[in-house]
Short mmCIF file of C-alpha atoms and ligand atoms in Angstrom, two decimals:
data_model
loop_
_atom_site.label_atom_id
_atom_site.label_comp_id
_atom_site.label_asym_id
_atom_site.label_seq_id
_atom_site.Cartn_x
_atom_site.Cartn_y
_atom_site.Cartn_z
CA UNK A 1 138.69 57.64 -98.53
CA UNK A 2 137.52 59.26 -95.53
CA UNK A 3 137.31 62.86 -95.20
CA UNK A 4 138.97 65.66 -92.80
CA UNK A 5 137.14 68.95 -92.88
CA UNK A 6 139.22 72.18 -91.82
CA UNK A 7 137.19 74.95 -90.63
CA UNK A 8 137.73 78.28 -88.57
CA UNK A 9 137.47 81.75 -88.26
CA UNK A 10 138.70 84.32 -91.00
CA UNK A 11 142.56 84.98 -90.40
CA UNK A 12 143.25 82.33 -88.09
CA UNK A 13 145.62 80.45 -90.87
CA UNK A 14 143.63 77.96 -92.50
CA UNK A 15 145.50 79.01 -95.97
CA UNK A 16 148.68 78.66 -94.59
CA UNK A 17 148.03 75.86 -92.41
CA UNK A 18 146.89 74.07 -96.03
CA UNK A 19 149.82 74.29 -97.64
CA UNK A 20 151.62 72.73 -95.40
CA UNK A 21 149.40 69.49 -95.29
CA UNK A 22 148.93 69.31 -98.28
CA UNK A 23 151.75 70.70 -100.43
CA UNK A 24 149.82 73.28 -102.71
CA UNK A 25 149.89 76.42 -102.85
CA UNK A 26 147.05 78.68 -101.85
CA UNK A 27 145.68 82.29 -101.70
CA UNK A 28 146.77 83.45 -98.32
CA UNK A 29 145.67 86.63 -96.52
CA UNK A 30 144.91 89.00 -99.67
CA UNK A 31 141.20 88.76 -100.60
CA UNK A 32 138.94 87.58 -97.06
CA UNK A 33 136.44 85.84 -97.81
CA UNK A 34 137.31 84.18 -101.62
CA UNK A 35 137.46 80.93 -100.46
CA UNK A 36 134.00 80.40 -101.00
CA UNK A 37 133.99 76.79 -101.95
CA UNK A 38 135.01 73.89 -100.19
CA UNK A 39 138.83 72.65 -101.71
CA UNK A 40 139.20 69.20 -101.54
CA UNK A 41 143.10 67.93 -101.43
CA UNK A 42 145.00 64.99 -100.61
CA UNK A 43 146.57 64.98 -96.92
CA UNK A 44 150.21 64.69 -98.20
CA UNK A 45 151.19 61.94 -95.73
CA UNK A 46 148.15 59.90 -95.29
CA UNK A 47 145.39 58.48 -96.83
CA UNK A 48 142.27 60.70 -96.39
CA UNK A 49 140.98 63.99 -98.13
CA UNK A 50 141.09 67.19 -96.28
CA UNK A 51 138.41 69.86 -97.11
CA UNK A 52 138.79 73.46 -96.66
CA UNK A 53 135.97 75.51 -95.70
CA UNK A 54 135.12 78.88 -95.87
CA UNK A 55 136.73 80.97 -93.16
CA UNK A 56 133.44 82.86 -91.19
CA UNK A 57 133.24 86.02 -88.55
CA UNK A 58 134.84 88.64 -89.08
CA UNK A 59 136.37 89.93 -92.38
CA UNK A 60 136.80 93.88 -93.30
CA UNK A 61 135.70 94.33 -96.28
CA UNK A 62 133.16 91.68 -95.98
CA UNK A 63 129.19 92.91 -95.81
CA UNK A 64 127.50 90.95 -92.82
CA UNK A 65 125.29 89.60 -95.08
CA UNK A 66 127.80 87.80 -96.89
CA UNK A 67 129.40 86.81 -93.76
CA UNK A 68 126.57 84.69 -92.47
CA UNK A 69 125.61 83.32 -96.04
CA UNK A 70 129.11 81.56 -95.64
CA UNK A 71 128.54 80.42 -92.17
CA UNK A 72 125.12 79.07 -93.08
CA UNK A 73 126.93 77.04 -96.02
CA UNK A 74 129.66 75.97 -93.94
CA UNK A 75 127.00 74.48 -91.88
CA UNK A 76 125.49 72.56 -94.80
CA UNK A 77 127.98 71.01 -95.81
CA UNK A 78 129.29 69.97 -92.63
CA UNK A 79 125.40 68.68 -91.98
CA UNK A 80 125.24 66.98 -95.62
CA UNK A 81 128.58 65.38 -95.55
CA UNK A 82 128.74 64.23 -91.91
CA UNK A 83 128.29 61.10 -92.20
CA UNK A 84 131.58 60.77 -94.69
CA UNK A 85 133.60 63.25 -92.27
CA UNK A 86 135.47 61.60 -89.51
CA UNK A 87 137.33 64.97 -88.12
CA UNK A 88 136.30 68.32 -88.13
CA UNK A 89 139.86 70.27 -87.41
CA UNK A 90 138.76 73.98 -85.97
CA UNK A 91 141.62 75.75 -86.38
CA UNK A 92 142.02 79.07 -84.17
CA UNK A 93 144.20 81.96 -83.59
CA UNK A 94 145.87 80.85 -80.27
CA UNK A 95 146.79 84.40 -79.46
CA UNK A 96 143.17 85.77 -79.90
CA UNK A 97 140.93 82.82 -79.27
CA UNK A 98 140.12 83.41 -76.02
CA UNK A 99 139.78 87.22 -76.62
CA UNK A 100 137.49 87.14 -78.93
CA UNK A 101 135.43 84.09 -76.74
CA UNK A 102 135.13 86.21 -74.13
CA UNK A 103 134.29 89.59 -75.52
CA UNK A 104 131.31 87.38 -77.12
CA UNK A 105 130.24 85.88 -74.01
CA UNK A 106 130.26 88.91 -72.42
CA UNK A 107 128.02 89.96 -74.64
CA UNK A 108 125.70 87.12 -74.12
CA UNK A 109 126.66 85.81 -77.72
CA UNK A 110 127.22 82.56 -78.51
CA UNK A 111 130.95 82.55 -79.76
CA UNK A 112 131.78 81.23 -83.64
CA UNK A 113 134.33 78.49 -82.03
CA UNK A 114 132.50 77.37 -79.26
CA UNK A 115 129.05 77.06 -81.86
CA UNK A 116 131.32 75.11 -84.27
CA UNK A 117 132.99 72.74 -81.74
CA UNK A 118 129.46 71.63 -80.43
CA UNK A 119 128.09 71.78 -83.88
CA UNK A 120 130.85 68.93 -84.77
CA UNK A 121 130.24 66.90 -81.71
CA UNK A 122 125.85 66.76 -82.29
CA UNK A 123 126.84 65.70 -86.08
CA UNK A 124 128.78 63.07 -84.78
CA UNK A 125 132.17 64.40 -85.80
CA UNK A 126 135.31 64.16 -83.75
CA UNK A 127 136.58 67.55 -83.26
CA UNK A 128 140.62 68.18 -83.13
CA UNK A 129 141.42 71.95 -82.32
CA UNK A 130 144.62 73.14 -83.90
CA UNK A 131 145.60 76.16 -82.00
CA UNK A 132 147.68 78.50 -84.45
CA UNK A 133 150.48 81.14 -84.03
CA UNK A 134 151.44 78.91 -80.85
CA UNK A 135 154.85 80.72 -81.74
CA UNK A 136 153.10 83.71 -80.57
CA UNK A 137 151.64 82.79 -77.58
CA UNK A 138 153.96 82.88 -74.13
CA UNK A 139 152.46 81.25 -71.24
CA UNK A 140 151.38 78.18 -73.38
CA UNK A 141 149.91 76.13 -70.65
CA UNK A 142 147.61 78.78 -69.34
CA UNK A 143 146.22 79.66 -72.87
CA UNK A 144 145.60 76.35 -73.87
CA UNK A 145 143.61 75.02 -70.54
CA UNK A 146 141.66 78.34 -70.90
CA UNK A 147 141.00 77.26 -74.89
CA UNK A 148 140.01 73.93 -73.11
CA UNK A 149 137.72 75.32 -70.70
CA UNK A 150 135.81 77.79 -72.88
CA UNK A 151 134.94 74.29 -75.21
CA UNK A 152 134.19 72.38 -72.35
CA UNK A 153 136.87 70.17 -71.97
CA UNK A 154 138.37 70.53 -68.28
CA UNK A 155 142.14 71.55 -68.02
CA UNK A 156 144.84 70.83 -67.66
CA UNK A 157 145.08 70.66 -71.94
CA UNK A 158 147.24 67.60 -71.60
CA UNK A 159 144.16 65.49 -70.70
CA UNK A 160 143.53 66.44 -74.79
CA UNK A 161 146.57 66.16 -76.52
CA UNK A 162 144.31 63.69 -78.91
CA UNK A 163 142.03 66.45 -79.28
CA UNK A 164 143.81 70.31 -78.33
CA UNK A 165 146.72 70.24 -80.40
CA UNK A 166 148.72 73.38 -80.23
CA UNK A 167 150.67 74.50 -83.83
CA UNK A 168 152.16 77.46 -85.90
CA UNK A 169 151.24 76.33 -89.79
CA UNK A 170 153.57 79.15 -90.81
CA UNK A 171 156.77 78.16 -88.87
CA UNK A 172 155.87 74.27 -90.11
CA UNK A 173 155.04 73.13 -86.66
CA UNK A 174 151.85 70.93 -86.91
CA UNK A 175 153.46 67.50 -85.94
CA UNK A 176 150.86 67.96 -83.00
CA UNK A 177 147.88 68.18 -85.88
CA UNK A 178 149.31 65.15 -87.56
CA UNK A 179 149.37 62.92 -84.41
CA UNK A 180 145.89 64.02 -83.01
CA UNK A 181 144.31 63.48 -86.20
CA UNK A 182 146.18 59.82 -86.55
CA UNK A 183 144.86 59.29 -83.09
CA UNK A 184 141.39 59.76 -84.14
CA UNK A 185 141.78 57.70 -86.90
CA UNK A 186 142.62 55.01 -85.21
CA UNK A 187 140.14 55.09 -82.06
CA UNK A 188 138.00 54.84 -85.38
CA UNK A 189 139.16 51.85 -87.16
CA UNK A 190 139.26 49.95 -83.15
CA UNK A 191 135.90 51.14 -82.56
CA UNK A 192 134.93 49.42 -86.15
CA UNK A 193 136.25 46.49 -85.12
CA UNK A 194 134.40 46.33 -81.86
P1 GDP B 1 143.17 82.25 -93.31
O1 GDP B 1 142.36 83.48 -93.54
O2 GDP B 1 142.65 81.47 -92.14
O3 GDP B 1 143.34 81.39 -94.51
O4 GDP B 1 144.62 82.74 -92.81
P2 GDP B 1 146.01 82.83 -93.61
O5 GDP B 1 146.60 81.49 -93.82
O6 GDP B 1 145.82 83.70 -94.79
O7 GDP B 1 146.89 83.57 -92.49
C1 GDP B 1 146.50 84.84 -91.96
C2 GDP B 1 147.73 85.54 -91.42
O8 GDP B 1 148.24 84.82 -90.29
C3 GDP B 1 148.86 85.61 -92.42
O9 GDP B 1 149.52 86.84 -92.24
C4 GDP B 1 149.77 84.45 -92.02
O10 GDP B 1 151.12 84.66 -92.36
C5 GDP B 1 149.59 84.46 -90.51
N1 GDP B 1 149.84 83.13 -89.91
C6 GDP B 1 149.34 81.94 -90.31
N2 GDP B 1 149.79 80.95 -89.53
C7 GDP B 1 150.60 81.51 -88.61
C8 GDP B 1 151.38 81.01 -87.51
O11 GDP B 1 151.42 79.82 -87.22
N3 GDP B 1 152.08 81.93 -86.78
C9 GDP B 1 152.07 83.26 -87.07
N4 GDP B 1 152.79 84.06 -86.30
N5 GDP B 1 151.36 83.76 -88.08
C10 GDP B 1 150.63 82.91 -88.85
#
């Protein structure tokens, strides 16, 4: 069956947002960085296999050596396995995203989520960004065209809904996920037929 690949930053709740597609449990929080391997689970509701990658950036505890050997294999795999993967989720911390964006473009950096979300599109993978903690964010709208415009997508968000798809994983919220990544799938299967 096709293949959905989660990635995103350490912290931004990949663990949590897991166990909610998927039904198992997992390791949340505790120990950054010990998901070293890519998981491989059913989607609970649908027919495709989800992959969970290694969370990258930032960890404490975490040598910056380590930290870029599991950016560099997150990169692998995604280039190996491309060809199987129809939709790369990037999940991000809605409160911080745009923080942490701009503290790195300030710096003349090229941020982690804006290098993954172009690294999808080149490999030919549709990306679907699930912005996390929504329930923490207050002036929704503005955060999530400024999460648009920082990946290049032109606000308002609601242009994207099949693409920027706002959710809390730990309040159970990801209906939003669900319907952006059906979406996808099925631009897919009409663009198969075609
Ligand atoms: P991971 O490192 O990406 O796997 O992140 P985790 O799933 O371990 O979550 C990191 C922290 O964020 C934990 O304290 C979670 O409880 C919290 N968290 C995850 N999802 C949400 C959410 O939707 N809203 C809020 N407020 N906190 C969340």
């Amino acid at each position: 069956s096709m293949e959905v690949v989660l990635v995103g930053r350490s912290n931004v709740g990949k663990s949590t947002l897991m166990r909610q597609l998927t039904g198992h449990t997992f390791d949340t929080g505790r120990n950054p960085g010990v998901t070293r391997r890519p998981n491989h689970y059913d989607w609970a509701s649908e027919d495709f296999v989800i992959t969970d990658l290694p969370g990258f950036g930032f960890m404490s505890g975490v040598p910056e050596e380590t930290r870029e050997q599991i950016k560099t294999d997150v990169v692998r795999y995604l280039e190996a396995h491309a060809e199987k993967i129809l939709v790369g989720v990037l999940v991000l911390d809605g409160k911080a995203a745009v923080d942490i964006i701009d503290r790195h473009l300030e710096r003349e950096e090229l941020p982690h989520d804006v290098e993954f979300f172009s690294l999808l599109e080149e490999l030919g993978i549709q990306p679907v960004v699930a912005v996390n903690k929504i329930d923490k964010v207050e002036d929704r709208d503005q955060r999530l065209d400024e999460i648009a415009d920082r990946l290049g997508m032109m606000p308002p968000w609601t242009q994207w809904q099949d693409v920027i798809a706002p959710i809390s994983a730990k309040q159970g919220r990801i209906q939003a996920l669900q319907d952006a990544v059906n979406a996808q799938f099925e631009a897919a299967k009409q663009e198969e037929l075609k």
